XYZ file of C-alpha atoms in Angstrom:
196
model
C 165.338 97.592 169.407
C 162.704 95.946 166.922
C 159.804 94.635 168.871
C 156.593 93.344 167.557
C 155.230 96.858 167.888
C 157.447 99.068 165.995
C 160.866 99.999 164.250
C 163.339 102.812 165.028
C 165.168 104.399 162.347
C 167.610 107.204 162.609
C 169.190 109.324 159.974
C 172.614 111.085 160.802
C 174.487 113.759 159.131
C 176.684 116.362 160.012
C 174.731 119.342 161.356
C 171.193 118.149 161.248
C 170.218 120.995 159.139
C 170.563 119.664 155.349
C 170.768 115.975 154.563
C 169.279 114.287 157.667
C 165.823 116.445 157.914
C 165.649 116.023 154.166
C 165.843 112.278 154.456
C 163.678 112.174 157.723
C 161.025 114.297 156.129
C 160.774 112.560 152.647
C 161.236 108.976 154.431
C 158.261 109.685 156.387
C 156.243 110.858 153.161
C 157.196 107.864 151.125
C 156.272 105.439 154.001
C 153.022 107.126 154.832
C 152.210 107.365 150.915
C 152.876 103.760 150.134
C 152.392 101.973 153.565
C 149.204 103.931 154.899
C 148.319 103.328 158.456
C 151.182 100.790 158.918
C 153.888 103.514 158.644
C 152.798 104.623 161.957
C 155.168 101.588 163.282
C 157.909 102.898 161.625
C 159.472 105.859 163.772
C 161.801 108.181 161.794
C 164.312 110.776 163.587
C 167.441 112.594 162.899
C 170.584 113.940 164.418
C 173.846 115.404 163.642
C 177.256 114.428 164.701
C 178.154 118.323 165.169
C 174.713 119.830 165.508
C 173.871 122.633 167.588
C 170.370 122.246 169.359
C 167.323 123.545 168.469
C 168.548 125.072 165.184
C 166.081 125.131 162.180
C 166.625 123.330 158.939
C 168.333 124.913 156.424
C 165.919 127.341 154.310
C 167.010 125.248 151.196
C 166.178 122.034 152.770
C 163.089 123.568 153.629
C 162.295 124.934 150.040
C 163.255 121.418 148.514
C 160.935 119.745 151.031
C 158.028 121.926 150.370
C 158.351 121.237 146.498
C 157.798 117.693 147.290
C 154.756 118.666 149.465
C 156.696 116.801 152.518
C 156.057 118.155 156.255
C 158.459 120.812 157.236
C 156.947 121.631 160.644
C 158.056 121.057 164.129
C 161.773 120.414 163.292
C 164.506 121.283 165.479
C 168.242 119.826 165.355
C 169.667 117.924 167.794
C 173.014 116.273 168.525
C 173.820 112.697 168.016
C 174.110 110.729 171.396
C 175.211 107.096 172.336
C 171.322 106.606 173.449
C 169.926 107.752 169.976
C 172.233 105.074 168.369
C 171.707 102.361 170.901
C 168.112 102.741 170.451
C 167.904 102.735 166.626
C 166.793 99.409 164.681
C 168.704 101.217 161.602
C 170.934 103.987 161.456
C 171.355 105.602 158.020
C 174.283 108.046 157.847
C 174.618 110.502 154.924
C 178.098 109.544 154.500
C 181.055 107.297 155.723
C 182.157 109.930 158.277
C 178.953 109.742 159.968
C 178.523 106.234 160.045
C 182.103 105.797 161.517
C 181.039 108.543 164.369
C 177.873 106.419 165.084
C 179.709 103.136 165.509
C 182.294 104.803 167.367
C 179.761 105.851 170.149
C 178.225 102.421 169.873
C 180.431 99.556 168.403
C 177.569 97.218 168.992
C 175.725 99.214 166.400
C 177.882 98.063 163.784
C 175.609 95.726 162.039
C 172.789 98.045 161.669
C 174.335 101.056 160.695
C 174.779 101.894 157.159
C 175.129 105.067 154.690
C 171.976 105.745 153.140
C 173.184 104.961 149.601
C 175.056 101.858 150.500
C 171.599 100.410 152.250
C 169.789 101.301 149.183
C 172.442 99.490 147.114
C 172.160 96.362 149.369
C 168.468 96.453 149.630
C 167.889 96.595 146.074
C 170.177 93.118 145.693
C 168.072 91.313 148.391
C 165.849 88.727 146.708
C 162.203 89.332 147.571
C 161.729 85.622 148.498
C 164.195 86.287 151.572
C 161.821 89.014 152.841
C 158.990 86.910 154.460
C 155.551 87.969 154.841
C 154.641 89.979 157.545
C 154.226 93.919 158.398
C 156.252 96.404 156.849
C 158.299 97.151 159.979
C 158.879 93.381 160.237
C 160.199 93.435 156.788
C 162.342 96.807 157.154
C 163.859 94.345 159.988
C 164.619 91.465 157.637
C 165.773 93.801 154.955
C 168.392 95.277 157.377
C 169.633 91.768 158.216
C 169.424 90.618 154.647
C 171.471 93.422 153.274
C 174.534 92.429 155.456
C 174.368 89.050 154.027
C 174.256 90.178 150.272
C 177.196 92.767 151.040
C 179.625 90.299 149.947
C 177.824 89.099 146.892
C 176.922 92.816 145.284
C 179.663 94.313 142.869
C 182.166 96.582 144.013
C 181.770 100.364 144.148
C 184.252 102.932 144.887
C 183.549 103.877 148.611
C 183.036 107.630 147.758
C 179.875 106.308 145.958
C 178.315 105.683 148.968
C 178.469 108.950 150.488
C 175.568 111.523 150.199
C 177.199 115.013 149.135
C 176.630 117.764 151.796
C 174.904 120.807 149.888
C 175.336 123.202 152.561
C 177.171 125.571 150.856
C 176.043 125.245 147.464
C 173.235 126.535 145.317
C 169.563 125.492 145.456
C 170.422 123.054 142.818
C 172.651 120.845 144.669
C 169.921 120.694 147.279
C 167.397 119.280 144.579
C 170.159 116.898 143.412
C 170.395 115.722 146.923
C 166.766 114.995 147.261
C 166.572 113.446 144.108
C 169.276 110.910 145.278
C 167.248 110.554 148.757
C 164.177 109.786 146.689
C 165.736 107.081 144.675
C 167.000 105.268 147.730
C 163.696 105.472 149.491
C 161.684 104.295 146.638
C 163.915 101.046 146.662
C 163.449 100.788 150.167
C 159.758 101.301 150.386
C 159.361 98.858 147.482
C 161.156 96.083 149.311
C 158.871 96.456 152.284
C 155.523 97.254 151.088
C 153.006 94.386 151.225
C 153.112 92.510 147.976
């Protein structure tokens, strides 16, 4: 869990070859670009509910990440385990099915598990004054907690809008669209936790 030294973020999708590696690598890039050395305190990793171990990321995922200038090296898929969920300070799932799988594995993770798009939507609604001054990873922990509080205050959206569509059997354009959606959410999160 969150300590004074760092914060663990776990990204989860189905097979850990398309959406979750895309989020993982784009998040690392966004954090490092905006937060500088402070980004090292946020550990970002990924897993898949139905992943096979040690697979490479999907070629289209790699292509899109290279277009962003993101790091594609040293990636190997891994299957989600209870330990991974239990040790994460924030779990961001690609869609509601994976979010449910995480909470089923570790029921105590309910209050720190969201879909990526849901968390971005809630993060955008958190008033800046409710995020106390502190390091970016401390502000990220506060943002996670405040997201739960504002959940009842934000307008209702159809549940499917909180899902990130799986592009796995789609053409490259679907991967590009997925990366755009991810980048928009990450921009919100980084804006909220960056030092003012």
